[in-house]
CSV table of C-alpha atoms and ligand atoms in Angstrom, one decimal:
chain,number,residue,atom,x,y,z
H,1415,MET,CA,128.2,12.5,-83.2
H,1416,LYS,CA,127.4,16.2,-83.2
H,1417,LYS,CA,128.7,19.2,-81.3
H,1418,ILE,CA,125.7,20.5,-79.4
H,1419,ALA,CA,125.0,23.4,-77.0
H,1420,VAL,CA,122.0,23.6,-74.7
H,1421,VAL,CA,121.1,27.1,-73.4
H,1422,GLY,CA,119.2,26.9,-70.0
H,1423,THR,CA,119.7,24.1,-67.5
H,1424,GLY,CA,116.2,23.9,-66.1
H,1425,TYR,CA,114.2,20.7,-66.2
H,1426,VAL,CA,114.0,20.6,-69.9
H,1427,GLY,CA,117.4,21.8,-70.8
H,1428,LEU,CA,119.3,19.7,-68.3
H,1429,VAL,CA,117.4,16.5,-69.0
H,1430,THR,CA,117.7,16.9,-72.8
H,1431,GLY,CA,121.4,17.9,-72.7
H,1432,VAL,CA,122.3,15.0,-70.4
H,1433,GLY,CA,120.3,12.6,-72.6
H,1434,LEU,CA,121.9,13.8,-75.8
H,1435,SER,CA,125.3,13.3,-74.3
H,1436,HIS,CA,124.3,9.8,-73.2
H,1437,ILE,CA,123.6,8.8,-76.8
H,1438,GLY,CA,127.1,9.9,-77.8
H,1439,HIS,CA,126.9,13.6,-78.7
H,1440,GLU,CA,129.4,16.1,-77.4
H,1441,VAL,CA,127.2,18.5,-75.3
H,1442,THR,CA,127.9,21.7,-73.5
H,1443,CYS,CA,125.1,23.0,-71.2
H,1444,LEU,CA,125.1,26.7,-70.6
H,1445,ASP,CA,123.3,28.7,-67.8
H,1446,ILE,CA,123.7,32.3,-66.8
H,1447,ASP,CA,123.3,31.2,-63.1
H,1448,PRO,CA,126.9,30.5,-61.9
H,1449,VAL,CA,125.7,28.8,-58.7
H,1450,LYS,CA,123.9,26.2,-60.8
H,1451,ILE,CA,126.8,25.7,-63.1
H,1452,ASP,CA,129.2,25.3,-60.2
H,1453,LEU,CA,126.9,22.5,-58.8
H,1454,LEU,CA,126.7,20.8,-62.1
H,1455,GLN,CA,130.4,20.9,-62.7
H,1456,LYS,CA,130.8,19.0,-59.5
H,1457,GLY,CA,128.3,16.4,-60.8
H,1458,CYS,CA,125.4,17.5,-58.6
H,1459,SER,CA,121.9,18.0,-60.1
H,1460,PRO,CA,120.1,21.2,-58.9
H,1461,ILE,CA,116.8,19.4,-59.6
H,1462,TYR,CA,115.4,16.2,-58.3
H,1463,GLU,CA,114.8,13.8,-61.2
H,1464,GLU,CA,115.3,10.0,-60.9
H,1465,SER,CA,118.6,8.7,-62.3
H,1466,LEU,CA,119.7,12.1,-63.6
H,1467,GLU,CA,122.6,12.7,-61.2
H,1468,PRO,CA,124.4,9.4,-62.0
H,1469,MET,CA,123.9,10.0,-65.7
H,1470,ILE,CA,125.4,13.5,-65.4
H,1471,GLN,CA,128.4,12.0,-63.6
H,1472,GLU,CA,128.9,9.2,-66.1
H,1473,ASN,CA,128.8,11.4,-69.1
H,1474,GLN,CA,131.1,14.0,-67.5
H,1475,LYS,CA,133.6,11.1,-67.0
H,1476,GLN,CA,133.3,10.1,-70.6
H,1477,LYS,CA,134.1,13.8,-71.5
H,1478,ARG,CA,130.9,14.1,-73.5
H,1479,LEU,CA,129.1,16.5,-71.2
H,1480,SER,CA,130.3,19.8,-69.8
H,1481,PHE,CA,128.8,22.9,-68.1
H,1482,THR,CA,129.6,26.5,-68.5
H,1483,SER,CA,128.2,30.0,-67.9
H,1484,LYS,CA,130.3,31.5,-70.8
H,1485,TYR,CA,128.8,31.9,-74.2
H,1486,GLU,CA,132.4,31.8,-75.8
H,1487,ASP,CA,132.4,28.1,-74.8
H,1488,ILE,CA,129.6,27.3,-77.2
H,1489,GLN,CA,130.7,29.3,-80.2
H,1490,ASP,CA,131.5,26.3,-82.4
H,1491,ALA,CA,128.4,24.3,-81.7
H,1492,GLU,CA,126.6,23.2,-84.9
H,1493,ILE,CA,123.3,22.8,-83.1
H,1494,VAL,CA,122.2,25.2,-80.3
H,1495,LEU,CA,119.1,24.2,-78.3
H,1496,ILE,CA,117.3,26.9,-76.4
H,1497,ALA,CA,115.5,25.7,-73.3
H,1498,VAL,CA,115.2,28.8,-71.2
H,1499,GLY,CA,112.0,29.6,-69.2
H,1500,THR,CA,109.0,31.4,-70.7
H,1501,PRO,CA,107.2,32.3,-67.5
H,1502,GLN,CA,103.6,33.5,-67.4
H,1503,GLN,CA,102.9,37.2,-67.3
H,1504,PRO,CA,99.9,38.6,-65.3
H,1505,ASP,CA,97.7,38.6,-68.4
H,1506,GLY,CA,98.4,34.9,-69.1
H,1507,SER,CA,100.7,35.5,-72.0
H,1508,ALA,CA,104.3,34.1,-72.1
H,1509,ASN,CA,107.2,36.3,-71.2
H,1510,LEU,CA,109.8,36.0,-74.0
H,1511,THR,CA,112.5,38.1,-72.4
H,1512,TYR,CA,114.8,35.2,-71.6
H,1513,ILE,CA,114.4,33.7,-75.0
H,1514,PHE,CA,115.4,36.9,-76.8
H,1515,GLN,CA,118.2,37.5,-74.4
H,1516,ALA,CA,119.6,34.0,-75.2
H,1517,ALA,CA,119.0,34.6,-78.9
H,1518,ASP,CA,121.0,37.9,-78.7
H,1519,ARG,CA,123.9,36.2,-77.0
H,1520,ILE,CA,123.9,33.2,-79.4
H,1521,ALA,CA,123.9,35.6,-82.4
H,1522,LYS,CA,126.9,37.5,-81.0
H,1523,THR,CA,128.9,34.4,-80.1
H,1524,ILE,CA,128.6,31.9,-83.0
H,1525,ASN,CA,131.4,31.8,-85.5
H,1526,GLN,CA,129.9,29.5,-88.1
H,1527,GLU,CA,126.6,28.5,-89.7
H,1528,VAL,CA,124.2,27.2,-86.9
H,1529,THR,CA,120.9,25.4,-86.4
H,1530,VAL,CA,119.0,26.9,-83.5
H,1531,VAL,CA,116.4,24.5,-82.0
H,1532,VAL,CA,113.7,26.0,-79.7
H,1533,LYS,CA,112.6,23.6,-77.0
H,1534,SER,CA,111.0,26.2,-74.8
H,1535,THR,CA,107.2,26.6,-75.2
H,1536,VAL,CA,106.7,29.7,-77.2
H,1537,PRO,CA,103.6,31.3,-78.7
H,1538,VAL,CA,103.0,30.4,-82.4
H,1539,GLY,CA,105.0,32.7,-84.6
H,1540,THR,CA,107.9,33.2,-82.1
H,1541,CYS,CA,110.4,30.9,-83.9
H,1542,GLN,CA,110.0,32.8,-87.1
H,1543,ARG,CA,110.6,36.1,-85.2
H,1544,LEU,CA,113.6,34.6,-83.5
H,1545,ARG,CA,115.1,33.4,-86.7
H,1546,ASN,CA,115.0,36.9,-88.1
H,1547,TYR,CA,116.2,38.4,-84.8
H,1548,ILE,CA,119.3,36.2,-84.8
H,1549,GLN,CA,119.9,36.4,-88.5
H,1550,ASP,CA,119.9,40.3,-88.3
H,1551,ARG,CA,122.7,40.0,-85.7
H,1552,THR,CA,125.1,37.6,-87.3
H,1553,PRO,CA,126.9,37.2,-90.7
H,1554,PHE,CA,126.5,33.4,-90.5
H,1555,SER,CA,123.5,31.5,-91.8
H,1556,VAL,CA,120.9,30.6,-89.2
H,1557,GLN,CA,118.4,27.8,-89.5
H,1558,MET,CA,115.5,27.7,-87.1
H,1559,VAL,CA,113.8,24.6,-85.8
H,1560,SER,CA,110.8,24.3,-83.4
H,1561,ASN,CA,111.2,21.1,-81.4
H,1562,PRO,CA,108.7,21.2,-78.4
H,1563,GLU,CA,109.3,19.0,-75.4
H,1564,PHE,CA,106.9,16.6,-73.9
H,1565,LEU,CA,108.7,15.7,-70.7
H,1566,ARG,CA,106.8,15.0,-67.5
H,1567,GLU,CA,108.5,15.9,-64.3
H,1568,GLY,CA,109.5,12.8,-62.3
H,1569,ASN,CA,109.4,10.8,-65.6
H,1570,ALA,CA,111.6,13.1,-67.7
H,1571,LEU,CA,114.4,10.7,-68.6
H,1572,LYS,CA,112.0,7.9,-69.5
H,1573,ASP,CA,110.0,10.4,-71.6
H,1574,LEU,CA,113.2,11.5,-73.4
H,1575,PHE,CA,114.4,8.0,-74.2
H,1576,GLU,CA,111.0,6.4,-74.8
H,1577,GLY,CA,108.8,9.3,-75.8
H,1578,ASP,CA,105.7,8.7,-78.1
H,1579,ARG,CA,107.0,11.1,-80.8
H,1580,ILE,CA,109.6,13.8,-81.6
H,1581,VAL,CA,108.1,16.8,-83.3
H,1582,ILE,CA,110.5,18.7,-85.6
H,1583,GLY,CA,109.2,21.9,-87.3
H,1584,SER,CA,111.2,24.0,-89.8
H,1585,ASP,CA,110.9,25.5,-93.3
H,1586,ASN,CA,114.5,24.3,-93.9
H,1587,PRO,CA,114.9,20.7,-95.0
H,1588,GLU,CA,118.6,20.6,-94.1
H,1589,ALA,CA,117.9,21.7,-90.6
H,1590,ILE,CA,115.2,19.1,-90.3
H,1591,GLN,CA,117.6,16.4,-91.5
H,1592,LYS,CA,120.3,17.6,-89.0
H,1593,VAL,CA,117.9,17.4,-86.0
H,1594,MET,CA,116.6,14.0,-87.1
H,1595,GLU,CA,120.1,12.7,-87.2
H,1596,MET,CA,120.7,14.2,-83.7
H,1597,TYR,CA,117.7,12.2,-82.3
H,1598,ALA,CA,118.1,9.1,-84.4
H,1599,PRO,CA,119.7,6.9,-81.7
H,1600,PHE,CA,116.6,7.3,-79.5
H,1601,ASP,CA,114.6,5.4,-82.1
H,1602,ILE,CA,111.4,7.3,-81.4
H,1603,PRO,CA,108.9,8.1,-84.2
H,1604,MET,CA,109.6,11.5,-85.7
H,1605,MET,CA,107.1,13.9,-87.1
H,1606,THR,CA,108.2,16.8,-89.3
H,1607,THR,CA,106.2,19.9,-90.1
H,1608,ASP,CA,106.5,23.7,-90.4
H,1609,LEU,CA,107.5,26.0,-87.6
H,1610,ALA,CA,104.1,27.3,-86.7
H,1611,SER,CA,102.4,23.9,-86.6
H,1612,ALA,CA,105.2,22.5,-84.4
H,1613,GLU,CA,104.7,25.4,-81.9
H,1614,MET,CA,100.9,24.8,-81.9
H,1615,ILE,CA,101.3,21.0,-81.4
H,1616,LYS,CA,102.8,21.7,-77.9
H,1617,TYR,CA,100.0,24.0,-76.8
H,1618,ALA,CA,97.2,21.9,-78.3
H,1619,SER,CA,98.6,18.7,-76.7
H,1620,ASN,CA,98.8,20.2,-73.2
H,1621,ALA,CA,95.4,21.9,-73.6
H,1622,PHE,CA,93.8,18.6,-74.7
H,1623,LEU,CA,95.3,16.8,-71.7
H,1624,ALA,CA,94.1,19.5,-69.4
H,1625,THR,CA,90.6,19.2,-71.0
H,1626,LYS,CA,90.6,15.5,-70.3
H,1627,ILE,CA,91.3,16.2,-66.6
H,1628,SER,CA,88.7,18.9,-66.2
H,1629,PHE,CA,86.2,16.8,-68.1
H,1630,ILE,CA,86.6,13.8,-65.7
H,1631,ASN,CA,86.5,16.2,-62.8
H,1632,GLU,CA,83.2,17.6,-63.9
H,1633,ILE,CA,81.9,14.1,-64.4
H,1634,SER,CA,83.1,13.3,-60.8
H,1635,SER,CA,81.0,16.2,-59.4
H,1636,ILE,CA,77.9,14.8,-61.1
H,1637,CYS,CA,78.8,11.3,-60.0
H,1638,GLU,CA,78.7,12.5,-56.3
H,1639,LYS,CA,75.2,13.9,-56.8
H,1640,VAL,CA,73.7,10.9,-58.6
H,1641,GLY,CA,75.4,8.2,-56.6
H,1642,ALA,CA,77.8,6.9,-59.3
H,1643,ASN,CA,81.5,6.1,-58.8
H,1644,VAL,CA,83.9,8.1,-61.0
H,1645,GLU,CA,86.6,5.5,-60.8
H,1646,ALA,CA,84.3,2.9,-62.4
H,1647,VAL,CA,83.1,5.5,-64.9
H,1648,ALA,CA,86.6,6.4,-65.9
H,1649,LYS,CA,87.6,2.8,-66.3
H,1650,GLY,CA,84.6,2.0,-68.5
H,1651,MET,CA,85.3,5.1,-70.6
H,1652,GLY,CA,89.0,4.4,-70.9
H,1653,MET,CA,88.4,0.9,-72.3
H,1654,ASP,CA,87.2,2.6,-75.5
H,1655,ARG,CA,90.5,3.0,-77.4
H,1656,ARG,CA,89.3,6.2,-79.0
H,1657,ILE,CA,89.2,7.7,-75.5
H,1658,GLY,CA,92.1,5.9,-73.7
H,1659,SER,CA,92.5,5.4,-70.0
H,1660,SER,CA,95.3,7.9,-69.3
H,1661,PHE,CA,94.6,11.4,-67.8
H,1662,LEU,CA,91.1,10.3,-66.6
H,1663,GLN,CA,92.1,10.4,-62.9
H,1664,ALA,CA,89.6,12.6,-61.1
H,1665,GLY,CA,91.1,14.7,-58.3
H,1666,ILE,CA,91.6,18.3,-57.1
H,1667,GLY,CA,92.8,19.5,-60.4
H,1668,TYR,CA,96.0,19.9,-62.4
H,1669,GLY,CA,99.0,22.0,-61.4
H,1670,GLY,CA,102.7,22.2,-62.3
H,1671,SER,CA,104.7,24.4,-64.5
H,1672,CYS,CA,103.0,23.5,-67.8
H,1673,PHE,CA,99.3,22.9,-67.9
H,1674,PRO,CA,98.1,26.1,-66.0
H,1675,LYS,CA,100.6,28.3,-67.9
H,1676,ASP,CA,100.1,26.8,-71.4
H,1677,THR,CA,96.3,26.7,-71.2
H,1678,LYS,CA,96.2,30.4,-70.2
H,1679,ALA,CA,98.7,31.3,-72.9
H,1680,LEU,CA,96.6,29.5,-75.6
H,1681,VAL,CA,93.5,31.4,-74.5
H,1682,GLN,CA,95.4,34.6,-74.8
H,1683,MET,CA,96.9,33.6,-78.2
H,1684,ALA,CA,93.4,32.8,-79.5
H,1685,GLY,CA,92.2,36.1,-78.2
H,1686,ASN,CA,95.0,37.9,-80.1
H,1687,VAL,CA,93.5,36.5,-83.4
H,1688,LYS,CA,90.0,37.4,-82.3
H,1689,HIS,CA,89.0,33.8,-81.4
H,1690,GLN,CA,87.3,33.3,-78.1
H,1691,PHE,CA,88.4,29.8,-76.9
H,1692,ASP,CA,85.3,29.1,-74.9
H,1693,LEU,CA,86.1,25.4,-74.3
H,1694,LEU,CA,89.6,26.1,-72.9
H,1695,GLU,CA,88.3,28.9,-70.7
H,1696,SER,CA,85.9,26.5,-69.1
H,1697,VAL,CA,88.7,24.0,-68.6
H,1698,ILE,CA,90.6,26.6,-66.6
H,1699,HIS,CA,87.5,27.6,-64.7
H,1700,VAL,CA,86.7,24.0,-63.8
H,1701,ASN,CA,90.3,23.5,-62.6
H,1702,ASN,CA,90.1,26.6,-60.3
H,1703,LYS,CA,86.9,25.2,-58.9
H,1704,GLN,CA,88.4,21.8,-58.4
H,1705,GLN,CA,91.4,23.2,-56.4
H,1706,ASN,CA,88.9,24.6,-53.9
H,1707,LYS,CA,86.9,21.4,-53.6
H,1708,LEU,CA,88.4,20.0,-50.4
H,1709,VAL,CA,87.9,23.3,-48.5
H,1710,ASP,CA,84.3,23.5,-49.8
H,1711,GLN,CA,83.7,19.9,-48.6
H,1712,MET,CA,85.2,20.8,-45.2
H,1713,LYS,CA,83.1,23.9,-44.8
H,1714,GLU,CA,80.0,21.9,-45.8
H,1715,ARG,CA,80.8,19.3,-43.1
H,1716,PHE,CA,81.9,21.6,-40.3
H,1717,GLY,CA,80.5,25.1,-41.0
H,1718,SER,CA,83.3,27.1,-39.4
H,1719,LEU,CA,87.0,26.0,-39.6
H,1720,VAL,CA,88.2,28.5,-37.1
H,1721,GLY,CA,90.8,27.0,-34.7
H,1722,LYS,CA,90.4,23.5,-36.4
H,1723,ARG,CA,93.6,21.5,-36.3
H,1724,ILE,CA,94.0,20.4,-40.0
H,1725,THR,CA,96.7,18.2,-41.4
H,1726,ILE,CA,97.6,18.4,-45.1
H,1727,LEU,CA,99.3,15.4,-46.6
H,1728,GLY,CA,101.2,16.2,-49.7
H,1729,LEU,CA,102.3,19.6,-51.0
H,1730,ALA,CA,104.0,18.9,-54.4
H,1731,PHE,CA,101.8,19.4,-57.5
H,1732,LYS,CA,102.2,15.7,-58.1
H,1733,PRO,CA,104.1,12.8,-56.6
H,1734,GLY,CA,107.8,12.3,-57.5
H,1735,THR,CA,108.8,15.9,-57.5
H,1736,ASP,CA,109.5,18.7,-55.0
H,1737,ASP,CA,107.8,21.2,-57.4
H,1738,LEU,CA,105.2,23.5,-55.8
H,1739,ARG,CA,104.4,25.6,-58.9
H,1740,GLU,CA,100.6,26.0,-59.2
H,1741,ALA,CA,100.1,23.2,-56.8
H,1742,ALA,CA,96.6,22.7,-55.3
H,1743,SER,CA,98.3,22.7,-51.9
H,1744,LEU,CA,99.0,26.5,-52.2
H,1745,VAL,CA,95.4,27.4,-52.9
H,1746,ILE,CA,94.1,25.0,-50.2
H,1747,ILE,CA,96.5,26.1,-47.4
H,1748,ASP,CA,96.1,29.8,-48.2
H,1749,ARG,CA,92.3,29.5,-48.0
H,1750,LEU,CA,92.4,27.4,-44.8
H,1751,LEU,CA,94.7,29.9,-43.1
H,1752,ARG,CA,92.2,32.7,-44.1
H,1753,GLU,CA,89.4,30.6,-42.6
H,1754,GLY,CA,91.3,30.6,-39.3
H,1755,ALA,CA,92.4,26.9,-39.3
H,1756,LEU,CA,95.7,25.7,-37.7
H,1757,ILE,CA,97.7,23.9,-40.3
H,1758,THR,CA,100.2,21.1,-40.1
H,1759,ALA,CA,101.6,20.0,-43.5
H,1760,TYR,CA,103.8,17.0,-44.4
H,1761,ASP,CA,105.3,16.1,-47.8
H,1762,PRO,CA,108.1,13.5,-48.3
H,1763,VAL,CA,110.2,15.9,-50.4
H,1764,ALA,CA,108.7,19.4,-50.9
H,1765,MET,CA,108.8,20.7,-47.3
H,1766,PRO,CA,112.0,22.7,-47.5
H,1767,ILE,CA,110.5,24.8,-50.4
H,1768,ALA,CA,107.0,24.9,-48.7
H,1769,LYS,CA,108.6,26.4,-45.5
H,1770,GLU,CA,109.5,29.5,-47.3
H,1771,HIS,CA,105.9,29.9,-48.6
H,1772,PHE,CA,104.1,29.3,-45.3
H,1773,PRO,CA,105.7,30.6,-42.1
H,1774,ALA,CA,102.4,30.1,-40.3
H,1775,VAL,CA,102.3,26.3,-41.0
H,1776,THR,CA,103.8,23.6,-38.8
H,1777,PHE,CA,106.0,21.1,-40.7
H,1778,PRO,CA,106.4,17.8,-38.8
H,1779,ALA,CA,109.2,15.2,-39.3
H,1780,ASN,CA,107.0,12.4,-40.5
H,1781,VAL,CA,103.5,11.4,-41.4
H,1782,LYS,CA,102.7,9.9,-38.0
H,1783,GLU,CA,103.7,13.1,-36.3
H,1784,ALA,CA,101.6,15.0,-38.8
H,1785,LEU,CA,98.5,13.1,-38.0
H,1786,THR,CA,98.8,13.0,-34.2
H,1787,GLY,CA,96.1,15.1,-32.6
H,1788,ALA,CA,94.6,16.3,-35.9
H,1789,GLU,CA,90.9,17.0,-36.0
H,1790,LEU,CA,90.8,16.3,-39.8
H,1791,ALA,CA,93.2,15.5,-42.5
H,1792,ALA,CA,93.4,16.1,-46.3
H,1793,ILE,CA,95.3,14.2,-48.9
H,1794,VAL,CA,96.5,16.7,-51.6
H,1795,THR,CA,99.2,14.7,-53.4
H,1796,GLU,CA,99.0,11.0,-54.0
H,1797,TRP,CA,102.5,10.0,-52.7
H,1798,GLU,CA,103.0,6.2,-52.4
H,1799,GLU,CA,103.8,6.8,-48.7
H,1800,PHE,CA,100.2,7.9,-48.1
H,1801,LYS,CA,98.7,5.2,-50.3
H,1802,GLU,CA,100.6,2.5,-48.3
H,1803,LEU,CA,99.7,3.9,-44.9
H,1804,PRO,CA,97.8,1.4,-42.8
H,1805,LEU,CA,94.4,2.9,-42.6
H,1806,ASP,CA,93.9,2.2,-38.9
H,1807,LEU,CA,96.6,4.8,-38.2
H,1808,TYR,CA,94.1,7.5,-38.9
H,1809,GLU,CA,91.9,6.4,-36.0
H,1810,GLU,CA,94.8,5.6,-33.8
H,1811,LEU,CA,96.6,9.0,-34.2
H,1812,MET,CA,93.9,11.6,-35.0
H,1813,GLU,CA,91.5,13.1,-32.5
H,1814,GLU,CA,88.8,11.9,-34.8
H,1815,ALA,CA,89.4,10.0,-38.0
H,1816,ILE,CA,88.0,12.4,-40.6
H,1817,LEU,CA,89.8,12.3,-44.0
H,1818,PHE,CA,89.2,14.4,-47.1
H,1819,ASP,CA,91.0,12.5,-49.9
H,1820,GLY,CA,91.6,14.8,-52.9
H,1821,ARG,CA,93.3,12.1,-54.9
H,1822,ASN,CA,91.2,9.0,-54.3
H,1823,CYS,CA,94.1,7.1,-52.7
H,1824,TYR,CA,92.1,4.4,-51.0
H,1825,SER,CA,89.4,2.0,-52.2
H,1826,LEU,CA,86.0,2.5,-50.7
H,1827,GLU,CA,86.0,-1.1,-49.6
H,1828,GLU,CA,89.1,-0.8,-47.5
H,1829,VAL,CA,87.9,2.5,-46.0
H,1830,MET,CA,84.5,0.9,-45.1
H,1831,GLU,CA,86.3,-1.6,-42.9
H,1832,GLN,CA,87.6,1.3,-40.8
H,1833,ASN,CA,86.0,3.5,-38.2
H,1834,MET,CA,86.5,6.6,-40.2
H,1835,GLU,CA,84.7,9.4,-42.0
H,1836,TYR,CA,85.9,9.6,-45.5
H,1837,TYR,CA,85.3,12.1,-48.4
H,1838,SER,CA,86.9,11.6,-51.8
H,1839,VAL,CA,86.3,12.9,-55.3
H,1840,GLY,CA,83.4,11.6,-57.4
H,1841,ARG,CA,82.6,8.8,-55.0
H,1842,PRO,CA,80.1,8.4,-52.2
H,1843,ALA,CA,81.1,9.6,-48.7
H,1844,VAL,CA,81.9,6.8,-46.2
H,1845,GLY,CA,81.0,6.9,-42.5
H,1846,HIS,CA,79.3,10.2,-42.9
H,1847,THR,CA,76.8,9.3,-40.2
H,1848,LYS,CA,73.6,11.0,-39.3
H,1849,SER,CA,75.4,12.5,-36.2
H,1850,ALA,CA,78.0,14.0,-38.5
H,1851,THR,CA,75.3,15.7,-40.6
H,1852,LEU,CA,73.6,16.8,-37.4
H,1853,THR,CA,76.9,18.3,-36.1
H,1854,HIS,CA,77.0,20.3,-39.3
H,1855,GLU,CA,73.4,21.4,-39.2
H,1856,ALA,CA,73.7,22.3,-35.5
Q,2381,UDX,C1,103.0,18.0,-68.4
Q,2381,UDX,C2,102.8,17.2,-69.7
Q,2381,UDX,O1,102.4,15.9,-69.4
Q,2381,UDX,C3,104.1,17.2,-70.5
Q,2381,UDX,O2,103.9,16.5,-71.7
Q,2381,UDX,C4,104.5,18.7,-70.7
Q,2381,UDX,O3,105.6,18.8,-71.5
Q,2381,UDX,C5,104.7,19.4,-69.4
Q,2381,UDX,O4,103.5,19.3,-68.7
Q,2381,UDX,P1,103.9,17.7,-65.9
Q,2381,UDX,O5,103.5,19.1,-65.7
Q,2381,UDX,O6,105.3,17.2,-65.5
Q,2381,UDX,O7,103.9,17.4,-67.5
Q,2381,UDX,O8,102.9,16.7,-65.2
Q,2381,UDX,P2,101.8,15.6,-65.6
Q,2381,UDX,O9,102.3,14.3,-65.1
Q,2381,UDX,O10,101.4,15.7,-67.0
Q,2381,UDX,O11,100.6,16.1,-64.6
Q,2381,UDX,C6,100.1,17.4,-64.7
Q,2381,UDX,C7,99.0,17.6,-63.6
Q,2381,UDX,O12,97.8,17.0,-64.0
Q,2381,UDX,C8,99.3,17.1,-62.2
Q,2381,UDX,O13,99.0,18.1,-61.3
Q,2381,UDX,C9,98.5,15.9,-62.0
Q,2381,UDX,O14,98.2,15.7,-60.7
Q,2381,UDX,C10,97.3,16.2,-62.9
Q,2381,UDX,N1,96.6,15.0,-63.4
Q,2381,UDX,C11,97.2,14.2,-64.3
Q,2381,UDX,C12,95.3,14.8,-62.9
Q,2381,UDX,O15,94.7,15.5,-62.1
Q,2381,UDX,N2,94.6,13.7,-63.5
Q,2381,UDX,C13,95.2,12.9,-64.4
Q,2381,UDX,O16,94.5,11.9,-64.8
Q,2381,UDX,C14,96.5,13.1,-64.8
């Protein structure tokens, strides 16, 4: 059992802190936001993540987990994890202000030797700089470890308890040993390396996954033109174990708090050492193109979208979260509003946040209300609620059943049984009749 402090209670910090308390450590989570801490002290989670809130309450009851906004409360921690945000700056590079602020406070607070573990995604070289920064400000010995996180939103606890690997980077064998002991109860394979390589593993992993997505999205665009079906192509590719089937789902691009930010940061980092990362630049370019795909398809079908009543189904960047960061929905709605369309948007959980973004959009109470009277609809996030929707509802509720499915939620076979016009990603259009083409040409 170790005495651990976690600085920053965002997704990563909170999930990690709660998980570490659950396996028996004594954990104090710190955040400078007193509102968040107040909520957490009452056992409420400020973020939506399955099973997190009951786990917070259980470990609070066991007195293994506490929350504070005062650095004095973490002065005797033997391990301090830093999990504060590293937001993207206009040039794509990571903003390290919060990390160095936290480092400064940690240095001024600790009253013994400490192992500082950086979980935040930071450019290669940052951990070394941080170690020197903290060491210059404290008489106690500081060991630095890079320990990148690989948690998916909506799946974070499962990823923490059953992850594929734990990466521990340090030039100090004792610090590596300490962090290995901390994680031992999870029983996940651990990989140890130096600081810089650990930092790079995080960027390289996310860039590779983003590349897989952009790759299949490019293939999907070609499939549309040559009459192939990207779902079958991805399945056939994925059966090759060297390729693997995950992250080959074609759609309208990746979003969220990690892939867009980390890919741009890696391009920037490469640029700093005079390496032009052509491949990753293309990955980003393809993703931007992909986020615009549905609107391009709509314009091709209708010409003008002025005054069209369009329903958007799904706003979150992926199902299982209320997170709108870098979501395709933002790009799509912005563009449709500029095109003069009238937008109704529905999402099972992200509407409260979306309302602040889009005052000009109508937010109905449920999916049926959202579809009623619409001239066309678009699926932007593949929520189960949409996948399970009886397909005849589109014809029943909409003025005309025209659907642009950005996440391939339905099989072409089931769509073909309906009286609907259906456009998806990397698959042939269904019900796109001659008259529809004529309407467009007219
Ligand atoms: C990601 C990484 O998976 C995680 O390891 C890292 O630490 C943080 O970033 P997350 O952003 O929560 O996690 O989402 P993830 O489930 O990986 O999906 C990212 C985006 O890619 C989503 O917008 C999703 O819709 C898209 N995606 C994913 C696809 O378009 N196709 C796929 O096949 C897989």
